[in-house]
Amino acid sequence: MTTPYGKDVILIVDDNVITCEVIQRNLEIAGFHVFKAHSVADAVQIFSRQKIDLLITDYKMPKHSGLELIKYVRDHFQDICIIMLTGYGSINSAISAMKEGADDYITKPFTDKELLDAVKKNIWQRKAKKIDPKSLYNDAWTRFGIMGHSPKMLDVYSRIEKACKNDAIVLINGENGTGKELVARAIHYSHKVRSIYPFIPINCPGIPASLFESELFGHVKGAFTGAIQNRKGFFQAAEKGCLFLDEISELPLELQAKLLRVLQEKEITRVGETQFKKIDVRIIAATNKNLEDLIEKKLFRQDLFFRLNVINIDIPPLRDRENDIILLAQHFALKYAKELGKEEPVFTDKAIVALKKYYWPGNVRELENLIHRNLIMNETDYIDSVNFPDIMKYTISCGQPLNLSLEDMSKKYVRDVVEQTGGNKAKALEILKIDRKTLLKKLK
Ligand SMILES: Nc1ncnc2c1ncn2[C@@H]1O[C@H](COP(=O)(O)OP(=O)(O)OP(=O)(O)O)[C@@H](O)[C@H]1O
Ligand SMILES: [Mg+2]
């Protein structure tokens, strides 16, 4: 759902000018593009000119009501999210709004945060619902079979696009489970020429140093005890295709030197042989460590780093792409529901909040496992935070401003934990691992 503004577009309809303006300002600060109208007739005019993603409409308005506007929108635009604003105690109007096709309603008076949460939730749910697994390869939410729409992922896509047009070495950086291998495979299988040749992943620390050369470059019969016949190495097996050197940072220094020579000369010698063989292999390397730090500690060769770092792709951790979390969760829910022959589950509001707040140290893999586990273990057709691990239910936001002393931070953390555990001191003590006396002192 792209717009000329590159933002989601919201239309607010309320006959009260001040309400409209306050809502507009808050939503614009939150990054939305906002139009406003003070009557249903004005709103219909705007719909004829603008592509709208979400409508927020008041219920009671002079001449035509919000309900009539909902009917109009549902008759003409199926894809627009609708949130109805209803007065306190008017649950009946909320029900009729939902029956006419509103997605959600908020009761007045509401806080800025309540409205913003509802807007975000509805926009993301509608987008996630639109994902059709059959269209995974051309949907706007995914490229190369990789899901994600956050700005950082758009940068990853554009780098993959560059990488599959040439043979340059690619260095992929990212925490565990961020999708490094997925990106490497995407580059290989989107390459015009190489994609029909093998993609061979090698887990560098998995190969004993003593066998490294023979595994990578091959050996000839009799080269060492046990070499009973000639054997091709990975480089030859990947001929014309791609070698994926995973966890390259774990390679011992002496092997780094050997690898560097091969990358420079583009030729290998099998163990036990003196003859050079030309190779035509694309190299993609990946690491979850910062190679520049390792260079400083003399654990990684700078010259090898320069050789590898031609096209650099940094995959952001999941916690830094909040907008992708729900999209990915829905994607995995759909995938595993199909696999298990179940209905696609719905995510409860609490589940969505917990998923967005969590720190995701294991990144996408951890999210995938969580959803898979929930689908296997649950009999219900919804996913709720009650079935998430405790650590997720009690996560607090880590983006604290850097203006607190350690002592103040520690007090604040204690208060946050007590608040998050709903005032359950026993639970808070268990998490904080302090005694009751210290807890009471901190709370004071
Ligand atoms: N953007 C994404 N869209 C869909 N699936 C993803 C995405 N990112 C990761 N995954 C899935 O998450 C899992 C982990 O991805 P992958 O193995 O590529 O990560 P990695 O960075 O290589 O992990 P590690 O550092 O542990 O080796 C895989 O099942 C992969 O398909
Ligand atoms: Mg990996």
Coordinates of C-alpha atoms and ligand atoms in Angstrom, one line a residue:
M1 CA 0.0 0.0 0.0
T2 CA 2.2 2.8 -1.2
T3 CA 1.0 6.4 -1.3
P4 CA 2.3 9.5 -3.1
Y5 CA 3.3 10.6 0.4
G6 CA 5.2 7.4 1.2
K7 CA 3.1 7.4 4.4
D8 CA -0.2 5.8 5.4
V9 CA -3.0 8.3 4.7
I10 CA -5.7 8.9 7.2
L11 CA -9.0 10.8 6.9
I12 CA -10.6 12.2 10.0
V13 CA -14.3 13.1 9.8
D14 CA -15.8 15.0 12.7
D15 CA -18.1 18.0 12.8
N16 CA -16.1 19.3 15.8
V17 CA -13.3 21.4 14.3
I18 CA -11.1 21.2 17.5
T19 CA -11.4 17.5 17.9
C20 CA -10.3 17.1 14.2
E21 CA -7.3 19.4 14.6
V22 CA -6.0 17.7 17.8
I23 CA -6.3 14.3 16.2
Q24 CA -4.7 15.5 13.0
R25 CA -1.7 17.0 14.9
N26 CA -1.1 13.9 16.9
L27 CA -1.3 11.5 14.0
E28 CA 1.0 13.7 11.9
I29 CA 3.6 13.7 14.7
A30 CA 3.3 9.9 14.6
G31 CA 4.2 9.9 10.9
F32 CA 0.9 9.7 9.1
H33 CA -0.4 11.9 6.4
V34 CA -3.8 13.3 7.5
F35 CA -6.8 14.8 5.8
K36 CA -9.8 16.1 7.7
A37 CA -13.5 16.7 6.8
H38 CA -16.3 18.2 8.9
S39 CA -19.2 16.5 7.2
V40 CA -19.9 13.3 5.3
A41 CA -20.4 15.3 2.1
D42 CA -16.8 16.7 2.4
A43 CA -15.5 13.3 3.2
V44 CA -17.0 11.8 0.0
Q45 CA -15.3 14.6 -2.0
I46 CA -12.0 13.7 -0.5
F47 CA -12.5 10.0 -1.2
S48 CA -13.0 10.9 -4.9
R49 CA -9.6 12.7 -5.0
Q50 CA -7.3 10.9 -2.6
K51 CA -6.3 7.3 -1.8
I52 CA -7.1 6.8 1.9
D53 CA -5.8 4.0 4.0
L54 CA -7.7 4.6 7.2
L55 CA -10.9 6.5 8.1
I56 CA -11.6 7.7 11.5
T57 CA -15.2 9.0 11.7
D58 CA -17.4 10.4 14.4
Y59 CA -20.8 8.7 14.8
K60 CA -23.1 11.6 15.4
M61 CA -22.9 14.4 12.8
P62 CA -25.5 16.8 11.4
K63 CA -27.2 15.8 8.1
H64 CA -25.5 12.4 7.4
S65 CA -24.2 10.2 10.2
G66 CA -21.0 8.3 10.5
L67 CA -22.9 5.1 9.9
E68 CA -23.9 6.3 6.4
L69 CA -20.3 7.2 5.7
I70 CA -19.3 3.7 6.6
K71 CA -21.9 2.2 4.3
Y72 CA -20.6 4.4 1.5
V73 CA -17.0 3.5 2.1
R74 CA -17.7 -0.2 2.3
D75 CA -19.7 -0.1 -1.0
H76 CA -16.9 1.7 -2.8
F77 CA -13.6 0.8 -1.1
Q78 CA -13.1 -2.6 0.5
D79 CA -9.5 -2.0 1.5
I80 CA -9.9 1.0 3.8
C81 CA -9.7 0.5 7.6
I82 CA -12.4 2.2 9.5
I83 CA -12.4 3.3 13.1
M84 CA -15.6 4.7 14.6
L85 CA -15.6 7.3 17.4
T86 CA -18.6 6.7 19.6
G87 CA -19.9 8.6 22.7
Y88 CA -19.6 7.2 26.1
G89 CA -22.3 4.6 26.9
S90 CA -23.4 4.2 23.3
I91 CA -22.4 0.6 22.8
N92 CA -25.3 0.1 20.4
S93 CA -23.9 2.6 17.9
A94 CA -20.6 0.8 18.1
I95 CA -22.3 -2.5 17.4
S96 CA -24.1 -1.1 14.4
A97 CA -20.9 0.5 13.1
M98 CA -19.1 -2.9 13.3
K99 CA -22.1 -4.5 11.5
E100 CA -21.8 -2.0 8.7
G101 CA -18.1 -2.9 8.3
A102 CA -16.1 -0.7 10.7
D103 CA -13.0 -2.5 11.8
D104 CA -12.8 -1.0 15.3
Y105 CA -14.4 1.6 17.5
I106 CA -13.1 3.9 20.3
T107 CA -15.3 5.3 23.0
K108 CA -15.0 9.0 23.8
P109 CA -13.2 10.4 25.7
F110 CA -10.0 8.7 24.7
T111 CA -6.3 9.5 25.2
D112 CA -3.9 10.2 22.3
K113 CA -2.2 7.0 23.0
E114 CA -5.4 4.9 22.8
L115 CA -6.2 6.4 19.4
L116 CA -2.7 6.0 18.1
D117 CA -2.5 2.3 19.3
A118 CA -5.9 1.6 17.6
V119 CA -4.7 3.3 14.3
K120 CA -1.4 1.4 14.2
K121 CA -3.0 -1.9 15.1
N122 CA -5.8 -1.6 12.5
I123 CA -3.4 -0.5 9.7
W124 CA -1.0 -3.3 10.4
Q125 CA -3.7 -6.0 10.8
R126 CA -5.3 -5.0 7.5
K127 CA -1.9 -5.0 5.7
A128 CA -1.0 -8.4 7.2
K129 CA -4.3 -9.9 6.3
K130 CA -3.7 -8.9 2.7
I131 CA -0.7 -11.2 2.4
D132 CA -1.4 -14.1 0.1
P133 CA 1.3 -16.7 0.3
K134 CA 0.9 -17.4 -3.4
S135 CA 2.0 -13.8 -4.2
L136 CA 5.0 -13.9 -1.8
Y137 CA 7.4 -13.2 -4.7
N138 CA 5.7 -10.1 -6.0
D139 CA 3.8 -8.6 -3.1
A140 CA 4.8 -5.1 -1.9
W141 CA 5.6 -6.6 1.6
T142 CA 8.2 -9.0 0.4
R143 CA 11.0 -9.2 -2.1
F144 CA 13.0 -12.3 -3.0
G145 CA 10.8 -14.3 -0.5
I146 CA 12.0 -12.1 2.3
M147 CA 9.3 -10.5 4.3
G148 CA 9.6 -6.9 5.6
H149 CA 8.6 -3.4 4.8
S150 CA 10.6 -1.3 7.2
P151 CA 12.9 1.3 5.7
K152 CA 16.0 -0.7 6.8
M153 CA 14.7 -3.7 4.9
L154 CA 14.1 -1.6 1.8
D155 CA 17.8 -0.8 1.9
V156 CA 18.6 -4.5 2.2
Y157 CA 16.4 -5.2 -0.9
S158 CA 18.1 -2.5 -2.9
R159 CA 21.5 -4.0 -2.0
I160 CA 20.4 -7.5 -2.9
E161 CA 19.2 -6.1 -6.2
K162 CA 22.6 -4.6 -6.9
A163 CA 24.4 -7.8 -5.8
C164 CA 22.5 -10.1 -8.2
K165 CA 23.5 -8.1 -11.2
N166 CA 27.2 -8.8 -10.8
D167 CA 29.7 -11.2 -9.3
A168 CA 31.2 -9.0 -6.5
I169 CA 31.9 -10.5 -3.1
V170 CA 29.2 -9.8 -0.6
L171 CA 29.6 -9.5 3.1
I172 CA 26.5 -9.9 5.2
N173 CA 26.4 -8.7 8.8
G174 CA 23.6 -9.4 11.2
E175 CA 22.8 -10.8 14.6
N176 CA 21.8 -14.5 15.0
G177 CA 18.5 -15.4 13.2
T178 CA 18.2 -12.1 11.3
G179 CA 18.1 -13.9 7.9
K180 CA 21.7 -13.8 6.7
E181 CA 21.4 -17.1 4.9
L182 CA 18.0 -16.2 3.5
V183 CA 19.6 -13.0 2.0
A184 CA 22.6 -15.0 0.6
R185 CA 20.2 -17.5 -1.1
A186 CA 18.1 -14.6 -2.4
I187 CA 21.2 -13.1 -4.1
H188 CA 22.2 -16.4 -5.6
Y189 CA 18.8 -17.5 -6.8
S190 CA 18.1 -14.1 -8.4
H191 CA 21.4 -14.0 -10.3
K192 CA 20.7 -14.2 -14.1
V193 CA 23.6 -16.7 -14.8
R194 CA 24.7 -18.3 -11.6
S195 CA 21.2 -19.3 -10.2
I196 CA 21.2 -22.6 -12.1
Y197 CA 24.5 -23.6 -10.6
P198 CA 25.0 -24.8 -7.0
F199 CA 24.7 -22.7 -3.9
I200 CA 26.9 -24.3 -1.3
P201 CA 26.8 -23.1 2.3
I202 CA 29.8 -23.7 4.5
N203 CA 29.7 -23.3 8.3
C204 CA 33.4 -22.1 8.8
P205 CA 33.7 -23.1 12.5
G206 CA 32.3 -26.5 11.6
I207 CA 35.3 -27.6 9.6
P208 CA 38.3 -28.8 11.7
A209 CA 41.3 -26.6 10.9
S210 CA 43.4 -29.6 9.9
L211 CA 40.8 -30.5 7.1
F212 CA 40.0 -27.0 6.0
E213 CA 42.2 -26.9 2.9
S214 CA 41.3 -30.4 1.7
E215 CA 37.5 -29.7 2.3
L216 CA 37.6 -26.4 0.5
F217 CA 40.2 -27.0 -2.2
G218 CA 40.1 -30.8 -2.5
H219 CA 42.9 -33.3 -2.4
V220 CA 44.6 -35.9 -4.6
K221 CA 45.0 -39.5 -3.8
G222 CA 47.8 -40.2 -1.4
A223 CA 48.1 -36.5 -0.3
F224 CA 47.8 -37.6 3.4
T225 CA 46.9 -40.7 5.3
G226 CA 43.3 -41.5 4.5
A227 CA 43.3 -39.7 1.1
I228 CA 42.5 -42.9 -0.7
Q229 CA 41.2 -41.2 -3.8
N230 CA 41.1 -37.8 -5.5
R231 CA 38.4 -35.6 -4.0
K232 CA 36.8 -32.3 -5.1
G233 CA 36.6 -29.5 -2.6
F234 CA 33.7 -27.1 -2.0
F235 CA 35.2 -24.6 -4.4
Q236 CA 35.1 -27.0 -7.3
A237 CA 31.7 -28.3 -6.3
A238 CA 30.3 -24.8 -6.4
E239 CA 31.9 -24.1 -9.9
K240 CA 30.0 -21.3 -11.7
G241 CA 27.7 -21.1 -8.6
C242 CA 28.1 -19.6 -5.2
L243 CA 30.0 -20.5 -2.0
F244 CA 28.4 -19.1 1.2
L245 CA 31.1 -18.8 3.9
D246 CA 29.0 -18.5 7.1
E247 CA 30.5 -17.3 10.4
I248 CA 33.6 -16.2 8.6
S249 CA 34.9 -14.5 11.7
E250 CA 35.6 -17.9 13.3
L251 CA 38.2 -18.8 10.7
P252 CA 41.6 -19.1 12.3
L253 CA 44.2 -16.5 11.1
E254 CA 46.3 -19.0 9.2
L255 CA 43.3 -20.1 7.2
Q256 CA 42.3 -16.5 6.6
A257 CA 45.6 -16.1 4.8
K258 CA 44.9 -19.1 2.6
L259 CA 41.4 -18.0 1.8
L260 CA 42.7 -14.5 0.9
R261 CA 45.2 -15.9 -1.5
V262 CA 42.5 -17.9 -3.3
L263 CA 40.2 -14.8 -3.5
Q264 CA 43.0 -12.7 -4.9
E265 CA 44.3 -15.3 -7.4
K266 CA 41.0 -16.9 -8.3
E267 CA 42.7 -20.2 -8.4
I268 CA 43.2 -23.2 -6.0
T269 CA 45.7 -26.0 -5.6
R270 CA 44.4 -29.3 -4.3
V271 CA 46.2 -30.7 -1.3
G272 CA 49.0 -32.9 -2.5
E273 CA 49.2 -31.2 -5.9
T274 CA 51.3 -28.2 -7.2
Q275 CA 49.2 -27.4 -10.2
F276 CA 46.8 -24.4 -10.0
K277 CA 43.2 -24.7 -11.1
K278 CA 41.2 -21.6 -12.1
I279 CA 37.9 -21.2 -10.3
D280 CA 34.8 -19.3 -11.1
V281 CA 32.8 -19.1 -7.9
R282 CA 30.9 -16.2 -6.4
I283 CA 31.7 -15.7 -2.7
I284 CA 29.2 -14.5 -0.1
A285 CA 30.4 -14.3 3.5
A286 CA 28.4 -13.8 6.6
T287 CA 29.2 -12.9 10.2
N288 CA 27.3 -11.9 13.4
K289 CA 30.4 -10.3 14.8
N290 CA 31.8 -6.8 14.0
L291 CA 34.9 -7.6 11.9
E292 CA 36.4 -4.2 12.5
D293 CA 36.5 -4.9 16.2
L294 CA 38.2 -8.2 15.5
I295 CA 40.7 -6.5 13.3
E296 CA 41.6 -4.2 16.1
K297 CA 42.1 -7.2 18.4
K298 CA 44.3 -8.8 15.7
L299 CA 41.8 -11.7 15.3
F300 CA 40.8 -10.9 11.8
R301 CA 43.0 -9.9 8.9
Q302 CA 42.4 -6.4 7.6
D303 CA 43.4 -7.3 4.0
L304 CA 40.8 -10.2 4.0
F305 CA 38.2 -7.8 5.3
F306 CA 38.9 -5.3 2.5
R307 CA 38.7 -8.2 0.0
L308 CA 35.3 -9.4 1.4
N309 CA 33.7 -6.0 2.0
V310 CA 32.8 -5.1 -1.6
I311 CA 29.0 -5.1 -1.3
N312 CA 28.1 -4.8 2.3
I313 CA 24.7 -5.8 3.6
D314 CA 23.7 -5.0 7.2
I315 CA 20.6 -6.8 8.3
P316 CA 18.9 -5.0 11.1
P317 CA 17.9 -6.8 14.3
L318 CA 14.2 -7.5 14.5
R319 CA 13.8 -5.1 17.5
D320 CA 14.8 -2.2 15.2
R321 CA 12.0 -3.0 12.6
E322 CA 8.9 -2.8 14.7
N323 CA 6.7 -2.6 11.7
D324 CA 7.9 -5.9 10.4
I325 CA 7.3 -7.8 13.6
I326 CA 3.5 -8.2 13.2
L327 CA 3.9 -8.8 9.4
L328 CA 6.3 -11.6 10.0
A329 CA 4.2 -13.0 12.9
Q330 CA 1.2 -13.2 10.5
H331 CA 3.3 -14.6 7.8
F332 CA 4.5 -17.5 10.1
A333 CA 1.0 -18.0 11.5
L334 CA -0.3 -18.5 8.0
K335 CA 2.5 -20.7 7.0
Y336 CA 2.3 -23.0 9.9
A337 CA -1.5 -23.0 10.1
K338 CA -1.5 -24.3 6.5
E339 CA 1.2 -26.9 7.3
L340 CA -0.8 -28.1 10.3
G341 CA -4.1 -28.0 8.6
K342 CA -5.5 -25.4 11.0
E343 CA -7.5 -22.2 10.6
E344 CA -5.3 -19.1 10.4
P345 CA -5.2 -17.7 13.9
V346 CA -6.1 -14.2 14.9
F347 CA -3.7 -12.2 17.1
T348 CA -5.2 -10.7 20.2
D349 CA -4.4 -7.1 21.1
K350 CA -2.3 -8.3 24.1
A351 CA -0.3 -10.6 21.8
I352 CA 0.4 -7.7 19.4
V353 CA 1.6 -5.5 22.3
A354 CA 3.8 -8.2 23.7
L355 CA 5.3 -9.1 20.3
K356 CA 6.1 -5.4 19.6
K357 CA 7.6 -4.7 23.0
Y358 CA 9.9 -7.7 23.2
Y359 CA 13.7 -7.4 22.7
W360 CA 13.9 -10.4 20.3
P361 CA 17.5 -11.5 21.1
G362 CA 17.0 -14.5 18.7
N363 CA 15.5 -12.3 16.0
V364 CA 13.3 -13.7 13.2
R365 CA 14.2 -17.3 14.1
E366 CA 12.9 -16.8 17.7
L367 CA 9.7 -15.2 16.4
E368 CA 9.2 -18.1 13.9
N369 CA 9.7 -20.7 16.6
L370 CA 7.3 -18.9 19.0
I371 CA 4.5 -18.8 16.5
H372 CA 5.1 -22.4 15.4
R373 CA 5.1 -23.6 19.0
N374 CA 1.9 -21.6 19.7
L375 CA 0.1 -23.2 16.7
I376 CA 1.2 -26.7 17.8
M377 CA 0.4 -26.4 21.5
N378 CA -2.9 -24.3 21.2
E379 CA -6.3 -25.6 20.6
T380 CA -7.7 -22.1 20.2
D381 CA -7.9 -20.3 16.9
Y382 CA -6.3 -17.1 18.3
I383 CA -2.8 -16.3 19.5
D384 CA -2.6 -14.6 22.9
S385 CA 0.2 -13.5 25.2
V386 CA -0.9 -15.9 28.0
N387 CA 0.8 -18.6 26.0
F388 CA 4.0 -16.6 25.5
P389 CA 7.1 -17.2 27.7
D390 CA 7.1 -15.1 31.0
I391 CA 10.0 -13.0 29.8
M392 CA 7.9 -11.7 26.9
K393 CA 4.9 -10.8 29.1
Y394 CA 7.0 -8.6 31.4
T395 CA 9.2 -6.9 28.9
I396 CA 9.7 -3.2 29.3
S397 CA 10.9 -0.7 26.7
C398 CA 14.7 -0.5 26.4
G399 CA 14.7 2.9 24.6
Q400 CA 15.3 4.9 27.8
P401 CA 16.7 8.4 27.4
L402 CA 20.4 8.6 28.4
N403 CA 19.8 11.1 31.2
L404 CA 19.4 8.9 34.3
S405 CA 22.0 8.0 36.9
L406 CA 22.5 4.3 37.6
E407 CA 20.8 4.7 40.9
D408 CA 17.7 6.5 39.3
M409 CA 17.7 4.0 36.5
S410 CA 17.7 1.1 39.0
K411 CA 14.7 2.7 40.9
K412 CA 12.9 3.2 37.6
Y413 CA 13.5 -0.3 36.5
V414 CA 12.1 -1.7 39.8
R415 CA 9.0 0.4 39.4
D416 CA 8.6 -0.7 35.8
V417 CA 8.9 -4.4 36.8
V418 CA 6.3 -4.0 39.6
E419 CA 4.0 -2.2 37.2
Q420 CA 4.4 -4.8 34.4
T421 CA 3.7 -7.6 36.8
G422 CA 0.5 -5.9 37.8
G423 CA 1.7 -5.2 41.3
N424 CA 2.5 -8.9 42.0
K425 CA 5.4 -8.4 44.4
A426 CA 6.3 -12.1 44.5
K427 CA 6.7 -12.2 40.7
A428 CA 8.6 -8.9 40.8
L429 CA 11.0 -10.3 43.4
E430 CA 11.5 -13.4 41.3
I431 CA 12.5 -11.3 38.3
L432 CA 14.6 -8.8 40.1
K433 CA 16.3 -11.4 42.3
I434 CA 16.4 -9.1 45.3
D435 CA 14.8 -9.5 48.8
R436 CA 11.6 -7.9 49.9
K437 CA 13.3 -5.3 52.1
T438 CA 15.4 -4.0 49.2
L439 CA 12.3 -3.9 47.0
L440 CA 10.4 -1.8 49.5
K441 CA 13.3 0.5 49.9
K442 CA 13.6 1.1 46.1
L443 CA 9.9 1.6 45.8
K444 CA 10.0 4.3 48.5
Ligands
LIG1 N1 12.6 -11.4 6.5 C1 12.3 -12.6 6.7 N2 11.2 -13.1 6.1 C2 10.8 -14.4 6.2 N3 11.5 -15.3 6.9 C3 12.7 -14.9 7.5 C4 13.1 -13.5 7.4 N4 14.3 -13.4 8.1 C5 14.5 -14.6 8.6 N5 13.6 -15.5 8.3 C6 13.5 -16.9 8.7 O1 14.1 -17.0 10.0 C7 15.0 -18.1 10.1 C8 16.4 -17.7 10.3 O2 17.0 -17.1 9.2 P1 18.5 -17.4 8.7 O3 18.9 -18.8 8.9 O4 18.6 -16.9 7.3 O5 19.2 -16.5 9.7 P2 20.8 -16.3 10.0 O6 21.0 -14.8 10.2 O7 21.6 -17.0 9.0 O8 20.9 -17.0 11.4 P3 22.2 -17.5 12.2 O9 23.0 -16.3 12.6 O10 21.6 -18.2 13.4 O11 22.9 -18.5 11.3 C9 14.8 -18.9 8.8 O12 13.8 -19.9 9.0 C10 14.3 -17.9 7.8 O13 13.6 -18.4 6.8
MG2 MG 22.9 -18.6 9.3

